[in-house]
Short mmCIF file of C-alpha atoms and ligand atoms in Angstrom, two decimals:
data_model
loop_
_atom_site.label_atom_id
_atom_site.label_comp_id
_atom_site.label_asym_id
_atom_site.label_seq_id
_atom_site.Cartn_x
_atom_site.Cartn_y
_atom_site.Cartn_z
CA UNK A 4 18.39 -3.63 16.31
CA UNK A 5 15.98 -5.16 14.22
CA UNK A 6 13.16 -5.35 11.54
CA UNK A 7 10.21 -2.36 11.93
CA UNK A 8 7.43 -3.55 9.67
CA UNK A 9 5.35 -1.09 8.35
CA UNK A 10 2.31 -2.10 6.93
CA UNK A 11 -1.31 -0.12 5.74
CA UNK A 12 -4.02 -1.35 8.63
CA UNK A 13 -7.04 -0.64 5.87
CA UNK A 14 -7.72 -1.11 1.60
CA UNK A 15 -4.14 0.99 0.96
CA UNK A 16 -3.66 4.68 0.74
CA UNK A 17 -3.19 4.90 4.32
CA UNK A 18 -0.16 7.58 4.26
CA UNK A 19 2.60 5.29 4.16
CA UNK A 20 5.07 7.07 2.23
CA UNK A 21 5.06 9.84 4.63
CA UNK A 22 6.03 8.42 7.77
CA UNK A 23 8.28 5.51 6.60
CA UNK A 24 10.10 8.48 4.99
CA UNK A 25 10.52 9.54 8.43
CA UNK A 26 11.13 5.82 9.54
CA UNK A 27 13.66 6.09 6.86
CA UNK A 28 16.10 8.77 8.49
CA UNK A 29 16.92 6.00 11.48
CA UNK A 30 17.16 3.07 8.69
CA UNK A 31 20.28 1.51 7.30
CA UNK A 32 18.04 -0.95 4.69
CA UNK A 33 14.50 0.33 3.46
CA UNK A 34 13.39 -2.69 1.30
CA UNK A 35 9.69 -3.20 -0.06
CA UNK A 36 8.30 -6.91 0.48
CA UNK A 37 5.35 -7.10 -1.57
CA UNK A 38 3.60 -6.68 -4.46
CA UNK A 39 4.62 -4.57 -7.79
CA UNK A 40 4.22 -1.14 -9.27
CA UNK A 41 0.63 -1.24 -8.23
CA UNK A 42 1.97 0.78 -5.10
CA UNK A 43 1.62 4.65 -4.70
CA UNK A 44 3.64 6.39 -2.72
CA UNK A 45 3.80 9.84 -2.42
CA UNK A 46 6.52 11.82 -0.49
CA UNK A 47 6.24 16.16 -0.14
CA UNK A 48 9.59 17.52 0.61
CA UNK A 49 9.41 21.10 0.60
CA UNK A 50 7.62 22.02 -2.23
CA UNK A 51 7.92 18.84 -4.15
CA UNK A 52 6.03 16.06 -4.74
CA UNK A 53 7.14 12.75 -5.71
CA UNK A 54 5.34 9.32 -6.55
CA UNK A 55 7.64 6.06 -5.87
CA UNK A 56 5.57 3.12 -6.92
CA UNK A 57 9.09 -0.27 -6.82
CA UNK A 58 11.56 2.22 -5.22
CA UNK A 59 10.93 2.36 -1.22
CA UNK A 60 10.16 5.83 0.37
CA UNK A 61 13.35 5.54 2.07
CA UNK A 62 14.79 6.74 -1.51
CA UNK A 63 15.80 10.41 -0.50
CA UNK A 64 17.74 9.26 2.95
CA UNK A 65 21.26 9.22 1.22
CA UNK A 66 22.82 6.82 3.89
CA UNK A 67 19.62 3.94 3.19
CA UNK A 68 20.06 1.26 1.41
CA UNK A 69 16.74 0.69 -0.77
CA UNK A 70 15.53 -2.74 -1.77
CA UNK A 71 13.16 -4.74 -3.78
CA UNK A 72 12.66 -8.25 -1.39
CA UNK A 73 11.85 -11.66 -2.80
CA UNK A 74 8.17 -11.12 -2.76
CA UNK A 75 8.15 -8.46 -4.75
CA UNK A 76 6.95 -8.75 -8.73
CA UNK A 77 9.22 -6.26 -10.81
CA UNK A 78 7.87 -4.24 -13.63
CA UNK A 79 11.33 -3.36 -15.35
CA UNK A 80 10.15 -0.71 -17.77
CA UNK A 81 8.37 0.70 -14.82
CA UNK A 82 11.49 0.72 -12.90
CA UNK A 83 13.82 2.09 -15.10
CA UNK A 84 11.23 4.82 -15.66
CA UNK A 85 11.07 5.52 -11.94
CA UNK A 86 14.54 5.25 -11.05
CA UNK A 87 15.32 8.02 -14.20
CA UNK A 88 12.60 10.27 -12.41
CA UNK A 89 14.06 9.70 -8.80
CA UNK A 90 17.68 10.59 -9.43
CA UNK A 91 16.83 13.72 -11.03
CA UNK A 92 15.17 15.23 -8.24
CA UNK A 93 18.58 13.85 -6.40
CA UNK A 94 17.74 9.87 -5.66
CA UNK A 95 21.43 8.57 -6.87
CA UNK A 96 20.00 5.40 -6.90
CA UNK A 97 23.04 3.51 -8.24
CA UNK A 98 23.62 -0.38 -7.90
CA UNK A 99 25.13 0.21 -4.39
CA UNK A 100 22.00 1.84 -2.81
CA UNK A 101 18.61 0.05 -5.05
CA UNK A 102 18.96 -3.70 -4.23
CA UNK A 103 16.82 -6.10 -6.33
CA UNK A 104 16.99 -9.35 -4.75
CA UNK A 105 17.19 -12.48 -6.59
CA UNK A 106 14.64 -14.39 -6.26
CA UNK A 107 12.08 -11.53 -6.74
CA UNK A 108 9.97 -12.46 -10.10
CA UNK A 109 9.45 -10.06 -13.00
CA UNK A 110 6.45 -8.69 -14.14
CA UNK A 111 6.70 -8.71 -17.71
CA UNK A 112 4.32 -6.91 -20.90
CA UNK A 113 2.14 -10.33 -21.09
CA UNK A 114 1.06 -10.22 -17.53
CA UNK A 115 -0.04 -6.56 -18.14
CA UNK A 116 -1.88 -7.59 -21.18
CA UNK A 117 -3.23 -10.58 -19.30
CA UNK A 118 -4.39 -8.64 -16.35
CA UNK A 119 -6.42 -6.01 -18.85
CA UNK A 120 -8.01 -8.63 -20.26
CA UNK A 121 -9.12 -10.57 -17.16
CA UNK A 122 -10.88 -7.66 -16.06
CA UNK A 123 -12.70 -6.53 -19.22
CA UNK A 124 -13.74 -10.42 -19.05
CA UNK A 125 -14.98 -10.44 -16.23
CA UNK A 126 -17.52 -7.39 -16.84
CA UNK A 127 -19.81 -6.58 -14.14
CA UNK A 128 -18.07 -8.15 -12.11
CA UNK A 129 -14.60 -6.85 -12.48
CA UNK A 130 -11.61 -6.83 -9.15
CA UNK A 131 -11.11 -3.11 -10.54
CA UNK A 132 -7.88 -4.16 -10.36
CA UNK A 133 -5.03 -1.30 -11.31
CA UNK A 134 -3.95 -3.28 -14.86
CA UNK A 135 -0.13 -3.42 -14.20
CA UNK A 136 -0.11 -7.37 -14.26
CA UNK A 137 0.15 -7.94 -10.53
CA UNK A 138 -2.02 -10.84 -10.02
CA UNK A 139 -1.12 -12.44 -13.75
CA UNK A 140 2.55 -12.31 -12.35
CA UNK A 141 2.03 -14.15 -8.94
CA UNK A 142 -0.20 -17.04 -11.03
CA UNK A 143 2.96 -17.08 -12.83
CA UNK A 144 4.78 -17.65 -9.51
CA UNK A 145 2.68 -19.81 -7.99
CA UNK A 146 2.34 -21.98 -10.98
CA UNK A 147 6.11 -21.80 -11.00
CA UNK A 148 6.74 -20.80 -14.49
CA UNK A 149 7.60 -17.11 -13.51
CA UNK A 150 11.39 -15.40 -14.64
CA UNK A 151 12.84 -14.53 -11.38
CA UNK A 152 15.49 -11.20 -10.93
CA UNK A 153 18.30 -13.22 -10.47
CA UNK A 154 17.88 -14.59 -14.37
CA UNK A 155 19.19 -11.23 -15.38
CA UNK A 156 22.59 -11.82 -14.96
CA UNK A 157 22.44 -14.56 -17.50
CA UNK A 158 21.79 -12.79 -20.65
CA UNK A 159 21.10 -15.90 -22.91
CA UNK A 160 18.56 -17.75 -20.94
CA UNK A 161 17.11 -14.50 -19.78
CA UNK A 162 16.44 -13.68 -22.82
CA UNK A 163 14.96 -17.37 -24.31
CA UNK A 164 12.87 -17.17 -20.99
CA UNK A 165 10.80 -13.50 -22.09
CA UNK A 166 10.52 -15.35 -25.36
CA UNK A 167 8.99 -18.09 -24.17
CA UNK A 168 6.65 -15.50 -21.47
CA UNK A 169 5.46 -13.70 -24.72
CA UNK A 170 4.43 -16.81 -26.62
CA UNK A 171 2.85 -17.73 -23.72
CA UNK A 172 0.75 -14.65 -23.17
CA UNK A 173 -0.31 -14.71 -27.08
CA UNK A 174 -1.82 -18.52 -26.83
CA UNK A 175 -3.84 -17.02 -24.18
CA UNK A 176 -4.20 -13.05 -26.49
CA UNK A 177 -5.33 -15.16 -29.24
CA UNK A 178 -7.37 -16.78 -28.17
CA UNK A 179 -9.72 -13.50 -26.96
CA UNK A 180 -8.74 -12.02 -30.38
CA UNK A 181 -6.41 -9.13 -28.45
CA UNK A 182 -3.46 -8.12 -30.74
CA UNK A 183 -0.48 -10.33 -30.36
CA UNK A 184 2.87 -9.49 -28.67
CA UNK A 185 6.06 -9.29 -30.59
CA UNK A 186 8.35 -11.76 -28.98
CA UNK A 187 11.76 -10.39 -30.85
CA UNK A 188 11.28 -7.02 -29.93
CA UNK A 189 10.55 -7.40 -26.26
CA UNK A 190 13.13 -9.94 -25.74
CA UNK A 191 15.72 -7.09 -27.02
CA UNK A 192 13.79 -4.91 -25.20
CA UNK A 193 13.66 -6.60 -21.73
CA UNK A 194 17.69 -7.53 -22.74
CA UNK A 195 18.68 -4.25 -22.37
CA UNK A 196 16.81 -3.79 -19.47
CA UNK A 197 18.63 -6.43 -17.82
CA UNK A 198 21.58 -5.36 -18.58
CA UNK A 199 21.06 -2.37 -16.66
CA UNK A 200 19.45 -3.79 -13.86
CA UNK A 201 21.54 -6.35 -13.42
CA UNK A 202 24.65 -4.81 -10.95
CA UNK A 203 21.90 -4.40 -8.77
CA UNK A 204 21.19 -8.10 -7.93
CA UNK A 205 21.71 -8.53 -4.42
CA UNK A 206 20.61 -11.59 -1.78
CA UNK A 207 18.32 -8.90 0.03
CA UNK A 208 17.97 -11.52 2.92
CA UNK A 209 21.91 -11.86 3.32
CA UNK A 210 21.58 -8.24 3.60
CA UNK A 211 18.99 -7.55 5.77
CA UNK A 212 20.80 -10.36 8.24
CA UNK A 213 23.51 -8.66 7.72
CA UNK A 214 22.36 -5.37 9.24
CA UNK A 215 20.18 -7.12 12.15
CA UNK A 216 23.80 -8.45 12.82
CA UNK A 217 25.67 -5.29 12.85
CA UNK A 218 22.66 -3.81 15.46
CA UNK A 219 21.27 -1.55 13.02
CA UNK A 220 16.73 -1.43 11.82
CA UNK A 221 15.60 -2.23 8.98
CA UNK A 222 12.63 -0.77 7.35
CA UNK A 223 10.19 -3.19 6.20
CA UNK A 224 7.97 -0.75 3.92
CA UNK A 225 4.70 -2.41 2.78
CA UNK A 226 1.96 -1.96 0.05
CA UNK A 227 -1.48 -1.65 -0.52
CA UNK A 228 -3.58 -3.16 3.17
CA UNK A 229 -4.63 -5.38 5.33
CA UNK A 230 -8.05 -6.01 3.76
CA UNK A 231 -6.05 -6.09 0.74
CA UNK A 232 -4.22 -9.29 1.76
CA UNK A 233 -4.83 -12.36 -0.16
CA UNK A 234 -5.85 -14.28 2.43
CA UNK A 235 -7.21 -11.91 5.25
CA UNK A 236 -8.98 -9.45 2.68
CA UNK A 237 -12.29 -9.27 1.50
CA UNK A 238 -11.23 -11.68 -1.18
CA UNK A 239 -12.09 -11.79 -4.44
CA UNK A 240 -11.88 -8.23 -4.00
CA UNK A 241 -7.79 -8.08 -2.85
CA UNK A 242 -4.31 -7.99 -4.73
CA UNK A 243 -2.38 -11.10 -5.00
CA UNK A 244 0.27 -10.50 -2.73
CA UNK A 245 0.33 -11.15 0.99
CA UNK A 246 0.43 -7.43 2.71
CA UNK A 247 0.25 -8.29 6.22
CA UNK A 248 3.33 -9.09 8.80
CA UNK A 249 2.93 -12.65 7.66
CA UNK A 250 4.34 -11.27 3.75
CA UNK A 251 6.91 -9.27 5.88
CA UNK A 252 8.47 -12.29 6.85
CA UNK A 253 8.43 -14.27 3.84
CA UNK A 254 9.02 -11.56 1.68
CA UNK A 255 12.02 -10.44 3.29
CA UNK A 256 12.96 -14.40 4.69
CA UNK A 257 13.11 -13.36 7.98
CA UNK A 258 11.72 -14.70 11.26
CA UNK A 259 9.44 -13.14 13.51
CA UNK A 260 12.14 -12.85 16.60
CA UNK A 261 13.37 -10.25 14.56
CA UNK A 262 9.94 -8.04 14.19
CA UNK A 263 9.55 -6.69 17.45
CA UNK A 264 7.51 -3.84 15.72
CA UNK A 265 4.94 -3.70 13.65
CA UNK A 266 3.47 -0.57 12.87
CA UNK A 267 -0.31 -0.02 11.46
CA UNK A 268 -0.56 3.37 9.32
CA UNK A 269 -4.75 4.08 9.52
CA UNK A 270 -5.68 7.39 7.83
CA UNK A 271 -8.60 9.03 10.04
CA UNK A 272 -11.16 7.51 7.65
CA UNK A 273 -11.56 5.30 5.07
CA UNK A 274 -10.76 4.93 1.51
CA UNK A 275 -10.94 2.26 -1.42
CA UNK A 276 -10.10 1.89 -4.81
CA UNK A 277 -11.41 -0.42 -6.93
CA UNK A 278 -14.27 -3.23 -6.33
CA UNK A 279 -15.80 -4.61 -3.24
CA UNK A 280 -17.16 -4.38 -0.04
CA UNK A 281 -17.17 -1.28 2.13
CA UNK A 282 -19.55 -1.37 4.36
CA UNK A 283 -19.20 2.99 6.17
CA UNK A 284 -18.69 4.04 2.13
CA UNK A 285 -20.24 7.53 2.12
CA UNK A 286 -21.90 9.33 -0.93
CA UNK A 287 -22.48 12.56 -2.04
CA UNK A 288 -21.54 15.83 0.21
CA UNK A 289 -19.42 13.93 2.81
CA UNK A 290 -17.99 11.94 0.67
CA UNK A 291 -16.90 14.52 -1.30
CA UNK A 292 -15.34 16.24 1.27
CA UNK A 293 -13.28 13.27 2.84
CA UNK A 294 -12.32 13.12 -0.87
CA UNK A 295 -11.19 16.70 -2.03
CA UNK A 296 -10.86 18.01 -5.56
CA UNK A 297 -8.03 16.48 -7.01
CA UNK A 298 -6.20 20.15 -6.64
CA UNK A 299 -3.38 18.48 -4.53
CA UNK A 300 -1.47 15.63 -4.42
CA UNK A 301 -3.08 14.44 -1.27
CA UNK A 302 -6.48 14.48 -2.47
CA UNK A 303 -8.19 11.17 -2.84
CA UNK A 304 -7.29 10.17 -6.43
CA UNK A 305 -4.94 6.91 -7.24
CA UNK A 306 -1.19 7.42 -7.32
CA UNK A 307 -0.96 4.50 -9.59
CA UNK A 308 -4.55 5.01 -12.10
CA UNK A 309 -5.39 8.67 -10.93
CA UNK A 310 -8.85 6.81 -9.77
CA UNK A 311 -11.55 8.67 -7.11
CA UNK A 312 -11.30 6.89 -4.38
CA UNK A 313 -14.24 5.40 -2.64
CA UNK A 314 -14.61 7.00 0.75
CA UNK A 315 -16.55 6.58 4.19
CA UNK A 316 -16.18 7.05 8.23
CA UNK A 317 -13.37 5.02 9.66
CA UNK A 318 -14.74 1.32 10.35
CA UNK A 319 -13.03 0.32 13.98
CA UNK A 320 -14.34 -3.19 13.47
CA UNK A 321 -11.90 -3.89 10.50
CA UNK A 322 -8.92 -1.99 11.80
CA UNK A 323 -9.20 -4.13 14.68
CA UNK A 324 -8.96 -7.35 12.45
CA UNK A 325 -6.07 -5.10 10.72
CA UNK A 326 -4.97 -4.82 14.31
CA UNK A 327 -5.37 -8.52 15.04
CA UNK A 328 -4.34 -10.27 12.00
CA UNK A 329 -1.06 -8.52 11.93
CA UNK A 330 0.10 -8.17 15.46
CA UNK A 331 0.16 -4.26 15.11
CA UNK A 332 2.06 -2.76 17.99
CA UNK A 333 1.54 0.78 17.37
CA UNK A 334 -0.96 2.49 14.83
CA UNK A 335 -0.18 6.19 13.28
CA UNK A 336 -3.14 7.92 12.38
CA UNK A 337 -3.12 9.96 9.09
CA UNK A 338 -5.14 13.06 7.86
CA UNK A 339 -6.59 13.18 10.82
CA UNK A 340 -6.63 17.34 10.12
CA UNK A 341 -9.45 15.92 6.73
CA UNK A 342 -12.00 15.47 9.40
CA UNK A 343 -11.90 19.73 10.43
CA UNK A 344 -15.53 20.96 10.09
CA UNK A 345 -17.73 18.57 11.08
CA UNK A 346 -20.45 19.03 14.14
CA UNK A 347 -19.66 19.62 17.25
CA UNK A 348 -22.63 18.53 18.47
CA UNK A 349 -22.50 14.55 17.42
CA UNK A 350 -26.14 15.39 16.92
CA UNK A 351 -25.75 17.34 13.99
CA UNK A 352 -26.29 17.07 10.50
CA UNK A 353 -22.48 17.21 9.95
CA UNK A 354 -21.75 14.54 12.46
CA UNK A 355 -18.73 12.56 13.16
CA UNK A 356 -18.77 9.05 12.96
CA UNK A 357 -16.74 5.85 13.52
CA UNK A 358 -17.81 2.07 12.84
CA UNK A 359 -18.25 -0.11 16.03
CA UNK A 360 -19.46 -3.37 14.31
CA UNK A 361 -22.37 -4.38 11.84
CA UNK A 362 -26.35 -5.32 11.50
CA UNK A 363 -26.55 -8.38 9.22
CA UNK A 364 -29.97 -9.70 8.77
CA UNK A 365 -31.11 -8.30 12.57
CA UNK A 366 -28.11 -9.54 14.25
CA UNK A 367 -25.61 -7.34 15.51
CA UNK A 368 -21.56 -8.60 14.72
CA UNK A 369 -18.67 -7.80 16.22
CA UNK A 370 -15.91 -9.33 14.28
CA UNK A 371 -15.50 -8.20 10.81
CA UNK A 372 -16.85 -10.33 8.59
CA UNK A 373 -14.18 -12.57 6.71
CA UNK A 374 -16.37 -13.74 4.16
CA UNK A 375 -18.70 -12.53 1.77
CA UNK A 376 -21.55 -11.50 4.33
CA UNK A 377 -19.48 -8.52 4.51
CA UNK A 378 -21.23 -7.17 1.74
CA UNK A 379 -24.60 -7.53 3.57
CA UNK A 380 -23.26 -5.74 6.52
CA UNK A 381 -24.93 -2.22 7.27
CA UNK A 382 -22.69 -0.64 9.89
CA UNK A 383 -23.58 0.11 13.25
CA UNK A 384 -22.54 3.65 14.38
CA UNK A 385 -20.67 5.52 17.21
CA UNK A 386 -21.58 9.13 16.81
CA UNK A 387 -18.96 11.72 18.11
CA UNK A 388 -18.31 15.77 18.70
CA UNK A 389 -16.40 16.73 15.61
CA UNK A 390 -13.79 20.06 15.87
CA UNK A 391 -13.92 23.18 13.76
CA UNK A 392 -10.34 24.42 14.49
CA UNK A 393 -7.50 24.13 11.58
CA UNK A 394 -4.98 21.68 13.47
CA UNK A 395 -2.59 21.57 10.62
CA UNK A 396 -0.36 23.63 13.17
CA UNK A 397 -0.30 20.80 15.40
CA UNK A 398 2.66 19.25 16.73
CA UNK A 399 2.09 17.60 19.78
CA UNK A 400 -0.99 15.50 21.01
CA UNK A 401 -1.70 18.95 23.60
CA UNK A 402 -2.12 21.12 20.63
CA UNK A 403 -5.25 19.48 19.47
CA UNK A 404 -8.90 20.56 20.30
CA UNK A 405 -10.26 17.93 22.80
CA UNK A 406 -12.94 16.41 19.88
CA UNK A 407 -9.72 15.90 17.96
CA UNK A 408 -7.91 14.09 21.10
CA UNK A 409 -11.43 12.15 22.10
CA UNK A 410 -11.19 10.63 18.33
CA UNK A 411 -7.75 9.61 18.76
CA UNK A 412 -8.52 7.72 22.17
CA UNK A 413 -11.53 6.52 21.18
CA UNK A 414 -9.71 4.78 18.37
CA UNK A 415 -6.99 3.22 21.00
CA UNK A 416 -9.70 2.38 23.45
CA UNK A 417 -11.50 0.26 20.74
CA UNK A 418 -8.14 -1.38 18.61
CA UNK A 419 -6.14 -2.20 21.80
CA UNK A 420 -3.06 -0.35 20.15
CA UNK A 421 -1.52 2.94 21.09
CA UNK A 422 -1.18 5.62 17.95
CA UNK A 423 2.65 6.97 18.35
CA UNK A 424 2.29 9.20 15.43
CA UNK A 425 -0.43 11.30 14.02
CA UNK A 426 -0.11 13.37 10.93
CA UNK A 427 -2.24 16.48 10.47
CA UNK A 428 -0.94 17.49 6.63
CA UNK A 429 0.97 16.53 3.82
CA UNK A 430 4.38 18.29 5.16
CA UNK A 431 7.36 16.30 6.13
CA UNK A 432 7.19 18.67 8.92
CA UNK A 433 3.15 17.69 9.99
CA UNK A 434 3.37 14.65 11.00
CA UNK A 435 4.35 14.21 15.48
CA UNK A 436 5.39 11.72 17.71
CA UNK A 437 2.83 10.86 20.63
CA UNK A 438 4.06 10.65 23.54
CA UNK A 439 3.65 6.76 25.25
P1 LIG B 30 -4.40 -5.09 -8.25
O1 LIG B 30 -3.50 -5.14 -7.49
O2 LIG B 30 -3.62 -4.47 -9.14
O3 LIG B 30 -4.13 -6.98 -8.71
O4 LIG B 30 -5.50 -4.87 -7.99
C1 LIG B 30 -6.23 -5.48 -6.80
C2 LIG B 30 -7.32 -4.44 -5.99
O5 LIG B 30 -6.04 -3.97 -5.53
C3 LIG B 30 -8.31 -3.72 -6.48
O6 LIG B 30 -8.70 -3.29 -5.59
C4 LIG B 30 -6.98 -2.31 -6.68
O7 LIG B 30 -7.42 -0.98 -6.10
C5 LIG B 30 -5.99 -2.54 -5.26
N1 LIG B 30 -5.09 -1.96 -5.34
C6 LIG B 30 -4.00 -2.32 -5.45
N2 LIG B 30 -2.79 -1.27 -5.26
C7 LIG B 30 -3.59 -0.67 -4.08
C8 LIG B 30 -2.91 0.20 -3.71
O8 LIG B 30 -1.49 0.37 -3.86
N3 LIG B 30 -3.55 1.34 -2.95
C9 LIG B 30 -5.57 1.03 -2.81
N4 LIG B 30 -5.22 -0.17 -3.58
C10 LIG B 30 -4.53 -0.99 -4.35
#
């Protein structure tokens, strides 16, 4: 078999955890390939809702190996907390089940401190990062001064490296009059964390290739989304990793011939957390309606930071861009139920809209702008009929009202990608396959 790439096709938070959990049922390995604990994947199993930040969503399928790939930056403190919590819900993440690639980078306390400093120094131009240290950790990786997970196996050099990291961070903290960190205490804390996680070290790339050779399926679980990609997203308002299919290849060490299935996950509307252009962003009543009140785990509040997400209409031009840069072979459409209740008439006040291009200084723009001009673009909308029927019980396309089916068809015809699954609620049972 081969690798299935599962990635976000918008600005993250598309509901990847939900479908990852479903696909993990058939996978031998579920592997994260990018990012760190800036991600937050929510899975609802019966009455229990759990959030994972580093561990892939396969954690609740006991047959699957969970792997953290080379493209990741791993905060060991967060990992320890998360593994303890998931184990308390029965995940059983032993060293046999949870593997950490030797080439993954470690995200250390200095990175977290410097992320916070960087954001406050940017003032009004802040990126709105999750302040998890992601940018500084990838900066050290690119500067070739990062600490790789494999070093956990050598207690002496590991402690020295943590110490050196803290001293380097302290030089920067001193310059901006921020409190310095205690190198001795952190070296001791990280020595204990390294002793705990060293048994999880593995060559994840070799494990992935061995699984492929045995004819098994590997699920590559993305974090964030295409529009937050370092190269192809809305730079500089992006994360610091490769969130797209290219990131699967480099982050796990596989070639494209092993990734025939690339699944993009897209919400039925758009959300964005953090700063940056968002042409279809809504304000007021409609925006609140899409966001929800925060009373439910699936409402649009950051799974990692709790921040309210910005909300807006589905941007089909942006989704087509995501389809192209990823080579999407299928789409999963999530949270279609949230659009229930809009006006059945496309002329009504509460009408359902999708963005099919932009207007920029009086000119019509068809392709998603890849430069700063995006922030000057106004969306060009196509209005569609809404529907009033509750659809949480739908288990096939035929169960959806005609207007919801027309919405699905509009997405497919605009992006040129077929929708393979639709989710109509948070429960495991509320995601159904579409007959292609
Ligand atoms: P960073 O990844 O913490 O550096 O944040 C950079 C940008 O990516 C900010 O706008 C964050 O809000 C956004 N971001 C990072 N991780 C996620 C995620 O998992 N979902 C949605 N947005 C994210």
